[in-house]
mmCIF file of C-alpha atoms and ligand atoms in Angstrom:
data_model
loop_
_atom_site.group_PDB
_atom_site.id
_atom_site.type_symbol
_atom_site.label_atom_id
_atom_site.label_comp_id
_atom_site.label_asym_id
_atom_site.label_seq_id
_atom_site.Cartn_x
_atom_site.Cartn_y
_atom_site.Cartn_z
ATOM 1 C CA MET O 609 42.972 2.095 56.091
ATOM 2 C CA ARG O 610 41.769 -1.190 54.729
ATOM 3 C CA VAL O 611 38.814 -0.881 52.334
ATOM 4 C CA LEU O 612 36.423 -4.096 51.866
ATOM 5 C CA GLY O 613 35.668 -4.261 48.355
ATOM 6 C CA ILE O 614 32.293 -5.481 47.098
ATOM 7 C CA GLU O 615 30.948 -6.307 43.380
ATOM 8 C CA THR O 616 27.286 -7.453 42.324
ATOM 9 C CA SER O 617 26.733 -5.594 38.645
ATOM 10 C CA CYS O 618 25.737 -8.575 36.736
ATOM 11 C CA ASP O 619 26.186 -12.489 37.487
ATOM 12 C CA GLU O 620 29.750 -12.114 39.616
ATOM 13 C CA THR O 621 29.498 -11.728 43.458
ATOM 14 C CA GLY O 622 33.131 -10.549 44.418
ATOM 15 C CA VAL O 623 34.330 -9.206 47.725
ATOM 16 C CA ALA O 624 37.891 -8.271 48.560
ATOM 17 C CA VAL O 625 40.039 -6.674 51.129
ATOM 18 C CA TYR O 626 42.543 -4.382 49.887
ATOM 19 C CA ASP O 627 45.228 -2.467 51.730
ATOM 20 C CA PRO O 628 47.027 0.470 50.763
ATOM 21 C CA VAL O 629 50.199 -0.218 52.130
ATOM 22 C CA ALA O 630 50.160 -4.309 51.883
ATOM 23 C CA GLY O 631 47.789 -4.497 48.356
ATOM 24 C CA LEU O 632 45.541 -7.065 48.216
ATOM 25 C CA LEU O 633 44.999 -9.243 51.575
ATOM 26 C CA SER O 634 41.756 -11.557 50.243
ATOM 27 C CA HIS O 635 39.757 -12.184 47.325
ATOM 28 C CA ARG O 636 36.479 -14.265 47.159
ATOM 29 C CA LEU O 637 34.101 -14.901 43.666
ATOM 30 C CA HIS O 638 31.123 -16.832 43.188
ATOM 31 C CA THR O 639 30.108 -17.285 39.748
ATOM 32 C CA GLN O 640 26.313 -17.478 38.957
ATOM 33 C CA VAL O 641 27.138 -18.826 35.628
ATOM 34 C CA ALA O 642 26.144 -22.361 35.902
ATOM 35 C CA MET O 643 22.450 -20.978 37.267
ATOM 36 C CA HIS O 644 21.806 -18.573 33.855
ATOM 37 C CA GLN O 645 23.300 -20.989 31.625
ATOM 38 C CA ALA O 646 20.218 -23.021 31.108
ATOM 39 C CA TYR O 647 18.343 -19.933 29.887
ATOM 40 C CA GLY O 648 21.499 -18.587 27.408
ATOM 41 C CA GLY O 649 21.946 -15.631 29.401
ATOM 42 C CA VAL O 650 21.805 -13.850 32.533
ATOM 43 C CA VAL O 651 18.128 -13.635 34.284
ATOM 44 C CA PRO O 652 18.456 -10.307 36.237
ATOM 45 C CA GLU O 653 15.406 -11.668 39.184
ATOM 46 C CA LEU O 654 18.179 -14.590 39.439
ATOM 47 C CA ALA O 655 20.941 -12.575 39.608
ATOM 48 C CA SER O 656 19.952 -10.425 42.410
ATOM 49 C CA ARG O 657 18.390 -13.137 44.844
ATOM 50 C CA ASP O 658 21.709 -14.960 44.163
ATOM 51 C CA HIS O 659 23.571 -11.877 45.558
ATOM 52 C CA VAL O 660 21.910 -12.127 48.356
ATOM 53 C CA ARG O 661 22.020 -15.437 49.194
ATOM 54 C CA ARG O 662 25.911 -15.102 48.385
ATOM 55 C CA LEU O 663 26.980 -11.637 50.013
ATOM 56 C CA LEU O 664 27.461 -12.168 53.581
ATOM 57 C CA PRO O 665 29.269 -15.412 53.762
ATOM 58 C CA LEU O 666 31.926 -14.255 50.974
ATOM 59 C CA VAL O 667 32.387 -11.453 52.926
ATOM 60 C CA GLN O 668 33.225 -13.637 56.098
ATOM 61 C CA ALA O 669 35.318 -15.953 54.382
ATOM 62 C CA ALA O 670 37.313 -12.527 52.796
ATOM 63 C CA LEU O 671 37.762 -10.850 56.263
ATOM 64 C CA GLU O 672 38.800 -14.277 57.518
ATOM 65 C CA GLU O 673 41.414 -14.919 54.509
ATOM 66 C CA ALA O 674 42.506 -11.695 55.161
ATOM 67 C CA GLY O 675 43.171 -11.776 58.741
ATOM 68 C CA ALA O 676 41.060 -8.540 59.133
ATOM 69 C CA ALA O 677 38.468 -7.860 62.137
ATOM 70 C CA PRO O 678 35.652 -5.875 60.983
ATOM 71 C CA ALA O 679 37.468 -2.771 63.134
ATOM 72 C CA SER O 680 40.432 -2.687 60.614
ATOM 73 C CA ILE O 681 38.341 -2.007 57.455
ATOM 74 C CA GLY O 682 38.209 1.964 57.153
ATOM 75 C CA ALA O 683 35.340 1.808 54.538
ATOM 76 C CA VAL O 684 33.285 -0.463 52.211
ATOM 77 C CA ALA O 685 33.571 -0.087 48.553
ATOM 78 C CA TYR O 686 30.752 -1.079 46.308
ATOM 79 C CA THR O 687 29.778 -1.308 42.587
ATOM 80 C CA ALA O 688 27.342 1.676 42.444
ATOM 81 C CA GLY O 689 26.916 1.137 38.193
ATOM 82 C CA PRO O 690 26.567 0.983 35.628
ATOM 83 C CA GLY O 691 24.858 -2.560 35.780
ATOM 84 C CA LEU O 692 21.829 -4.542 36.288
ATOM 85 C CA ILE O 693 19.880 -2.287 38.853
ATOM 86 C CA GLY O 694 18.370 -5.143 40.956
ATOM 87 C CA ALA O 695 21.950 -6.836 41.076
ATOM 88 C CA LEU O 696 23.498 -3.153 42.364
ATOM 89 C CA LEU O 697 20.697 -2.659 44.576
ATOM 90 C CA VAL O 698 21.549 -5.554 46.443
ATOM 91 C CA GLY O 699 25.427 -4.970 46.689
ATOM 92 C CA ALA O 700 24.673 -1.216 47.541
ATOM 93 C CA SER O 701 22.178 -1.808 50.205
ATOM 94 C CA PHE O 702 24.139 -4.517 51.387
ATOM 95 C CA ALA O 703 27.247 -2.349 51.527
ATOM 96 C CA ARG O 704 25.779 0.555 53.198
ATOM 97 C CA ALA O 705 24.274 -0.897 55.760
ATOM 98 C CA LEU O 706 27.241 -2.608 56.681
ATOM 99 C CA ALA O 707 28.621 0.698 56.484
ATOM 100 C CA TYR O 708 26.509 2.643 58.582
ATOM 101 C CA ALA O 709 27.268 -0.674 61.237
ATOM 102 C CA TRP O 710 30.452 -0.131 61.461
ATOM 103 C CA SER O 711 30.156 3.598 61.215
ATOM 104 C CA ILE O 712 32.433 4.009 58.394
ATOM 105 C CA PRO O 713 32.355 5.388 54.726
ATOM 106 C CA ALA O 714 30.462 3.640 52.127
ATOM 107 C CA ILE O 715 32.150 4.655 48.613
ATOM 108 C CA GLY O 716 29.950 3.673 45.279
ATOM 109 C CA VAL O 717 32.503 2.872 42.567
ATOM 110 C CA HIS O 718 31.740 3.197 38.901
ATOM 111 C CA HIS O 719 32.194 -0.511 37.559
ATOM 112 C CA LEU O 720 33.890 0.410 34.258
ATOM 113 C CA GLU O 721 36.474 2.730 36.493
ATOM 114 C CA GLY O 722 36.927 -0.503 38.712
ATOM 115 C CA HIS O 723 38.156 -2.392 35.577
ATOM 116 C CA LEU O 724 40.235 0.869 34.283
ATOM 117 C CA LEU O 725 42.300 0.365 37.183
ATOM 118 C CA ALA O 726 42.286 -3.258 37.647
ATOM 119 C CA PRO O 727 46.285 -3.575 36.319
ATOM 120 C CA LEU O 728 47.124 -1.578 38.995
ATOM 121 C CA LEU O 729 46.605 -4.964 41.164
ATOM 122 C CA GLU O 730 49.684 -6.474 39.603
ATOM 123 C CA PRO O 731 53.573 -5.961 40.349
ATOM 124 C CA ARG O 732 54.329 -3.785 37.621
ATOM 125 C CA PRO O 733 51.638 -1.008 37.471
ATOM 126 C CA PRO O 734 51.167 1.040 35.211
ATOM 127 C CA ALA O 735 51.245 5.347 36.256
ATOM 128 C CA PHE O 736 48.764 7.671 35.058
ATOM 129 C CA PRO O 737 48.258 8.706 32.191
ATOM 130 C CA PHE O 738 47.433 5.578 29.869
ATOM 131 C CA LEU O 739 45.337 4.810 27.653
ATOM 132 C CA ALA O 740 42.878 2.230 28.008
ATOM 133 C CA LEU O 741 40.667 -0.420 26.119
ATOM 134 C CA LEU O 742 38.016 -1.807 27.969
ATOM 135 C CA VAL O 743 36.511 -5.031 26.051
ATOM 136 C CA SER O 744 34.089 -6.798 28.054
ATOM 137 C CA GLY O 745 30.428 -8.347 27.696
ATOM 138 C CA GLY O 746 28.959 -5.382 28.327
ATOM 139 C CA HIS O 747 31.351 -2.713 26.886
ATOM 140 C CA THR O 748 33.982 -2.053 23.850
ATOM 141 C CA MET O 749 35.701 1.417 24.223
ATOM 142 C CA LEU O 750 39.181 2.956 24.339
ATOM 143 C CA VAL O 751 39.315 4.957 27.216
ATOM 144 C CA ASP O 752 42.203 8.456 27.747
ATOM 145 C CA VAL O 753 42.799 8.049 30.966
ATOM 146 C CA ALA O 754 44.606 11.507 32.208
ATOM 147 C CA ALA O 755 44.256 10.683 35.625
ATOM 148 C CA LEU O 756 42.235 8.902 38.743
ATOM 149 C CA GLY O 757 38.480 10.027 37.477
ATOM 150 C CA GLU O 758 39.933 11.933 34.490
ATOM 151 C CA TYR O 759 38.110 10.048 31.800
ATOM 152 C CA ARG O 760 37.796 10.616 27.989
ATOM 153 C CA VAL O 761 35.800 8.236 25.821
ATOM 154 C CA LEU O 762 37.510 8.172 22.403
ATOM 155 C CA GLY O 763 35.698 5.223 20.621
ATOM 156 C CA GLU O 764 33.007 2.887 21.665
ATOM 157 C CA SER O 765 31.134 0.079 20.184
ATOM 158 C CA LEU O 766 27.910 1.537 17.923
ATOM 159 C CA ASP O 767 26.330 -2.145 18.399
ATOM 160 C CA ASP O 768 27.260 -5.465 19.883
ATOM 161 C CA ALA O 769 30.274 -5.242 22.863
ATOM 162 C CA ALA O 770 33.450 -7.903 21.680
ATOM 163 C CA GLY O 771 32.450 -9.850 24.673
ATOM 164 C CA GLU O 772 28.639 -9.746 23.555
ATOM 165 C CA ALA O 773 30.172 -11.080 19.964
ATOM 166 C CA PHE O 774 32.505 -13.925 21.193
ATOM 167 C CA ASP O 775 28.966 -15.177 23.108
ATOM 168 C CA LYS O 776 27.069 -14.989 20.508
ATOM 169 C CA THR O 777 29.223 -16.413 17.510
ATOM 170 C CA ALA O 778 30.290 -19.246 20.385
ATOM 171 C CA LYS O 779 26.295 -20.074 21.038
ATOM 172 C CA LEU O 780 26.071 -20.555 16.842
ATOM 173 C CA LEU O 781 29.155 -22.668 17.393
ATOM 174 C CA GLY O 782 27.381 -24.754 19.855
ATOM 175 C CA LEU O 783 29.282 -24.007 22.652
ATOM 176 C CA PRO O 784 27.434 -23.346 26.299
ATOM 177 C CA TYR O 785 27.117 -19.763 27.250
ATOM 178 C CA PRO O 786 29.040 -17.632 28.459
ATOM 179 C CA GLY O 787 31.141 -18.715 25.169
ATOM 180 C CA GLY O 788 33.685 -16.590 25.036
ATOM 181 C CA ALA O 789 36.573 -18.617 26.730
ATOM 182 C CA ALA O 790 35.181 -21.668 24.986
ATOM 183 C CA LEU O 791 35.285 -20.110 21.673
ATOM 184 C CA ALA O 792 39.001 -19.028 22.216
ATOM 185 C CA ALA O 793 39.860 -22.711 23.504
ATOM 186 C CA LEU O 794 38.695 -23.991 20.372
ATOM 187 C CA ALA O 795 40.275 -21.294 18.066
ATOM 188 C CA GLU O 796 43.605 -22.874 19.762
ATOM 189 C CA ARG O 797 43.108 -25.803 17.702
ATOM 190 C CA GLY O 798 41.743 -23.802 14.268
ATOM 191 C CA ARG O 799 44.151 -22.944 11.387
ATOM 192 C CA ALA O 800 44.462 -19.406 10.494
ATOM 193 C CA GLY O 801 43.022 -18.672 6.889
ATOM 194 C CA VAL O 802 40.940 -21.302 6.269
ATOM 195 C CA TYR O 803 37.640 -19.098 6.727
ATOM 196 C CA ARG O 804 37.998 -14.963 6.069
ATOM 197 C CA PHE O 805 34.947 -12.781 8.357
ATOM 198 C CA PRO O 806 35.267 -8.819 7.769
ATOM 199 C CA ARG O 807 37.265 -6.410 9.761
ATOM 200 C CA PRO O 808 34.303 -4.334 11.265
ATOM 201 C CA MET O 809 35.188 -0.377 10.739
ATOM 202 C CA LEU O 810 38.776 -0.798 9.681
ATOM 203 C CA ASP O 811 38.016 0.984 6.504
ATOM 204 C CA ARG O 812 37.171 4.560 7.480
ATOM 205 C CA PRO O 813 38.779 6.284 10.209
ATOM 206 C CA GLY O 814 37.961 6.937 13.823
ATOM 207 C CA LEU O 815 37.878 4.910 17.050
ATOM 208 C CA ASP O 816 34.667 3.515 17.320
ATOM 209 C CA PHE O 817 33.714 -0.559 16.747
ATOM 210 C CA SER O 818 30.944 -2.622 15.248
ATOM 211 C CA PHE O 819 30.571 -6.074 16.117
ATOM 212 C CA SER O 820 27.139 -7.167 14.758
ATOM 213 C CA GLY O 821 27.704 -7.338 11.447
ATOM 214 C CA LEU O 822 30.753 -10.006 11.928
ATOM 215 C CA LYS O 823 28.411 -12.522 13.904
ATOM 216 C CA THR O 824 26.080 -12.035 11.242
ATOM 217 C CA ALA O 825 28.504 -12.848 9.103
ATOM 218 C CA VAL O 826 29.204 -16.091 10.723
ATOM 219 C CA ARG O 827 25.895 -17.226 10.559
ATOM 220 C CA VAL O 828 25.719 -16.810 7.158
ATOM 221 C CA ALA O 829 29.015 -19.193 6.538
ATOM 222 C CA LEU O 830 27.479 -21.503 8.713
ATOM 223 C CA ARG O 831 23.746 -21.520 7.182
ATOM 224 C CA GLY O 832 22.840 -24.768 6.549
ATOM 225 C CA ARG O 833 25.718 -26.731 7.235
ATOM 226 C CA VAL O 834 27.133 -28.814 9.530
ATOM 227 C CA LEU O 835 30.648 -28.548 10.291
ATOM 228 C CA ASP O 836 32.541 -31.460 12.230
ATOM 229 C CA GLU O 837 34.967 -30.371 14.717
ATOM 230 C CA THR O 838 38.189 -28.916 12.382
ATOM 231 C CA ALA O 839 35.831 -26.774 10.362
ATOM 232 C CA ARG O 840 34.589 -25.388 13.864
ATOM 233 C CA ALA O 841 37.713 -25.035 15.179
ATOM 234 C CA ASP O 842 38.619 -23.220 12.034
ATOM 235 C CA VAL O 843 35.911 -21.046 12.175
ATOM 236 C CA ALA O 844 36.361 -20.015 15.779
ATOM 237 C CA ARG O 845 40.111 -18.891 14.898
ATOM 238 C CA ALA O 846 38.563 -16.923 11.952
ATOM 239 C CA PHE O 847 36.559 -14.844 14.229
ATOM 240 C CA GLU O 848 38.391 -14.409 16.803
ATOM 241 C CA ASP O 849 41.405 -13.318 14.164
ATOM 242 C CA ALA O 850 38.836 -10.792 12.761
ATOM 243 C CA VAL O 851 37.798 -9.399 16.508
ATOM 244 C CA VAL O 852 41.612 -9.010 17.517
ATOM 245 C CA ASP O 853 42.668 -7.808 14.227
ATOM 246 C CA THR O 854 39.914 -5.048 14.527
ATOM 247 C CA LEU O 855 40.754 -4.367 18.575
ATOM 248 C CA THR O 856 44.345 -3.825 17.384
ATOM 249 C CA GLU O 857 44.518 -1.606 14.647
ATOM 250 C CA LYS O 858 42.160 0.746 17.031
ATOM 251 C CA CYS O 859 44.519 0.644 19.536
ATOM 252 C CA ARG O 860 47.281 1.723 17.425
ATOM 253 C CA ARG O 861 45.383 4.378 15.987
ATOM 254 C CA ALA O 862 44.993 5.223 19.310
ATOM 255 C CA LEU O 863 48.303 5.055 20.745
ATOM 256 C CA ARG O 864 49.602 7.073 17.340
ATOM 257 C CA ALA O 865 46.432 9.654 18.349
ATOM 258 C CA THR O 866 47.142 10.388 22.098
ATOM 259 C CA GLY O 867 51.594 9.838 22.280
ATOM 260 C CA ARG O 868 50.350 7.739 25.676
ATOM 261 C CA GLU O 869 53.207 5.613 26.892
ATOM 262 C CA ARG O 870 50.995 2.891 28.025
ATOM 263 C CA LEU O 871 48.578 0.535 27.142
ATOM 264 C CA VAL O 872 46.262 -1.076 29.680
ATOM 265 C CA VAL O 873 43.847 -3.545 28.684
ATOM 266 C CA ALA O 874 40.869 -4.623 30.810
ATOM 267 C CA GLY O 875 37.420 -6.370 30.783
ATOM 268 C CA GLY O 876 36.472 -9.725 30.275
ATOM 269 C CA VAL O 877 37.749 -10.294 26.618
ATOM 270 C CA GLY O 878 41.226 -8.953 27.618
ATOM 271 C CA ALA O 879 41.852 -12.615 29.081
ATOM 272 C CA ASN O 880 41.948 -13.068 25.438
ATOM 273 C CA ARG O 881 45.387 -15.040 25.207
ATOM 274 C CA ARG O 882 46.012 -13.966 21.543
ATOM 275 C CA LEU O 883 44.682 -10.406 21.900
ATOM 276 C CA ARG O 884 47.130 -10.089 24.943
ATOM 277 C CA GLU O 885 49.985 -10.944 23.002
ATOM 278 C CA ARG O 886 48.863 -8.906 19.864
ATOM 279 C CA LEU O 887 48.255 -5.560 21.951
ATOM 280 C CA ALA O 888 51.700 -6.302 23.436
ATOM 281 C CA GLY O 889 53.095 -6.238 20.143
ATOM 282 C CA VAL O 890 51.410 -2.737 19.228
ATOM 283 C CA ALA O 891 52.699 -0.907 22.261
ATOM 284 C CA GLY O 892 55.843 -1.967 21.580
ATOM 285 C CA GLU O 893 55.715 -0.743 18.233
ATOM 286 C CA TYR O 894 55.141 2.820 19.783
ATOM 287 C CA GLY O 895 57.812 2.385 22.416
ATOM 288 C CA ALA O 896 54.725 1.940 24.946
ATOM 289 C CA SER O 897 54.220 -0.892 27.713
ATOM 290 C CA ALA O 898 51.646 -2.884 27.658
ATOM 291 C CA HIS O 899 49.716 -3.550 30.980
ATOM 292 C CA PHE O 900 47.102 -6.548 32.050
ATOM 293 C CA PRO O 901 45.251 -7.614 34.833
ATOM 294 C CA ARG O 902 45.829 -11.806 35.882
ATOM 295 C CA PRO O 903 42.774 -13.299 34.028
ATOM 296 C CA GLN O 904 41.064 -13.634 36.948
ATOM 297 C CA PHE O 905 40.669 -10.027 37.317
ATOM 298 C CA CYS O 906 39.761 -9.568 33.597
ATOM 299 C CA THR O 907 36.433 -10.369 34.350
ATOM 300 C CA ASP O 908 34.180 -9.101 37.058
ATOM 301 C CA ASN O 909 35.571 -9.318 40.608
ATOM 302 C CA GLY O 910 35.690 -7.807 44.192
ATOM 303 C CA ALA O 911 39.526 -6.932 43.810
ATOM 304 C CA MET O 912 39.015 -3.938 41.743
ATOM 305 C CA ILE O 913 36.528 -1.944 43.275
ATOM 306 C CA ALA O 914 38.114 -2.700 46.648
ATOM 307 C CA LEU O 915 41.220 -0.887 45.069
ATOM 308 C CA ALA O 916 39.181 1.717 43.193
ATOM 309 C CA GLY O 917 37.327 2.433 46.477
ATOM 310 C CA CYS O 918 40.868 2.768 48.108
ATOM 311 C CA LEU O 919 42.431 5.297 45.740
ATOM 312 C CA ARG O 920 39.451 7.415 45.878
ATOM 313 C CA LEU O 921 39.230 7.345 49.546
ATOM 314 C CA GLU O 922 42.474 8.789 49.599
ATOM 315 C CA ARG O 923 40.743 11.615 47.296
ATOM 316 C CA GLY O 924 38.466 12.503 49.897
ATOM 317 C CA ALA O 925 35.604 10.193 48.422
ATOM 318 C CA ASN O 926 33.975 9.648 51.811
ATOM 319 C CA ARG O 927 32.918 13.334 52.133
ATOM 320 C CA GLY O 928 29.465 13.605 50.309
ATOM 321 C CA PRO O 929 26.605 10.907 50.601
ATOM 322 C CA PRO O 930 27.379 7.579 49.192
ATOM 323 C CA ALA O 931 26.671 7.250 45.085
ATOM 324 C CA PRO O 932 23.126 5.643 44.462
ATOM 325 C CA ALA O 933 22.967 2.288 42.178
ATOM 326 C CA ARG O 934 22.336 3.526 39.007
ATOM 327 C CA ALA O 935 21.907 1.041 35.666
ATOM 328 C CA ASN O 936 23.274 3.614 33.513
ATOM 329 C CA TRP O 937 26.259 5.840 34.272
ATOM 330 C CA PRO O 938 28.571 7.493 31.452
ATOM 331 C CA LEU O 939 31.975 7.189 32.194
ATOM 332 C CA ASP O 940 32.752 10.545 31.518
ATOM 333 C CA GLU O 941 30.409 11.653 34.410
ATOM 334 C CA VAL O 942 32.411 9.863 36.785
ATOM 335 C CA GLY O 943 34.074 12.948 37.840
ATOM 336 C CA ASN O 944 37.164 13.152 40.326
HETATM 337 O O1 KG4 C 754 33.964 -7.883 32.247
HETATM 338 P P1 KG4 C 754 33.210 -9.421 32.418
HETATM 339 O O2 KG4 C 754 33.363 -10.116 33.496
HETATM 340 O O3 KG4 C 754 31.798 -8.632 32.295
HETATM 341 C C1 KG4 C 754 30.956 -7.817 32.009
HETATM 342 O O4 KG4 C 754 31.331 -6.771 32.704
HETATM 343 O O5 KG4 C 754 30.154 -7.476 30.786
HETATM 344 O O6 KG4 C 754 33.341 -9.810 30.870
HETATM 345 C C2 KG4 C 754 32.992 -10.916 30.516
HETATM 346 C C3 KG4 C 754 32.994 -11.431 28.714
HETATM 347 C C4 KG4 C 754 31.884 -12.490 28.300
HETATM 348 O O7 KG4 C 754 31.506 -11.853 27.361
HETATM 349 C C5 KG4 C 754 33.094 -13.019 28.018
HETATM 350 O O8 KG4 C 754 32.767 -14.324 27.108
HETATM 351 C C6 KG4 C 754 34.345 -12.667 27.635
HETATM 352 O O9 KG4 C 754 34.470 -11.651 28.941
HETATM 353 N N1 KG4 C 754 35.372 -13.815 27.824
HETATM 354 C C7 KG4 C 754 36.056 -13.829 26.616
HETATM 355 C C8 KG4 C 754 37.418 -14.773 26.934
HETATM 356 N N2 KG4 C 754 37.029 -14.776 28.886
HETATM 357 C C9 KG4 C 754 35.904 -13.945 28.826
HETATM 358 N N3 KG4 C 754 36.217 -13.369 25.432
HETATM 359 C C10 KG4 C 754 37.561 -13.850 24.705
HETATM 360 N N4 KG4 C 754 38.146 -14.749 25.201
HETATM 361 C C11 KG4 C 754 38.220 -15.169 26.496
HETATM 362 N N5 KG4 C 754 39.744 -15.861 26.977
HETATM 363 ZN ZN1 ZN C 755 32.733 -6.047 34.105
#
């Protein structure tokens, strides 16, 4: 059964049609980045209102691109949480109304489950079980994925998420919000080793992360100085190297501890070129394969929600009432 997927947990409106046999038929995305840029961050009320405006045209476009008549859609999957509650409610209400009108099931999907499963949209999909590094603007976690819905969080950030650290450091360097990708582009021109920032939490055992100190170290290094373009690039490079080293070492520890043979990387920071290269190397050290979503499916999108909905539908997720929208929803409470 084909599934229409709807993502509205933050500032992207994503819609996609997934077919269990043919795979992804279409996907559409509207990003609100330009709208929030003036405020330096996402304004929740503006986000909700924009989702209202964008959803219907995006659904129409996605169905058209897929060549899928509404009657061929077997279920509507939507992000039920975690995320901004207003934005989630728009997507959930829209999806459930559509499902009601079409007399088909509505399936609430956990946003992070969507991210974890995004590499399954690629040509060489990983089989279960696998180890997943989830690095986004809101989360940094290492998750042991035994099977669909069987998630054990092995470690997570005690303060800022990796993407948040990228965004805040980018702001310090004068880059526009959200600065992760821009900082990475600047770092490409920087020289390694000119500046050096700490590798948080590597000096002690465990799989948790902490990135807020790193952002502060950058702030201290920049204090009272006017940097030219070369120096800004060197700082960006040093910051990126510190984050990438930290994430890589924690993945190495987690691969060693779990013995998993597949490493999945997901979430917006997973689009980072240097991180992908290093993680592929670490996986290789342990004889494991590394799996990444294509960069556009690292960040929020409807395709991962359609896919997760489809897998859940195959497991009989349409039997109970659809999940309510929830701002907070721990990943290990998802269940199967
Ligand atoms: O997964 P995502 O779209 O949103 C959340 O669910 O949080 O991730 C967005 C985050 C932002 O913090 C953004 O700056 C970061 O991913 N990001 C990157 C890159 N592209 C996006 N960070 C580092 N390098 C990149 N190339
Ligand atoms: Zn996300």
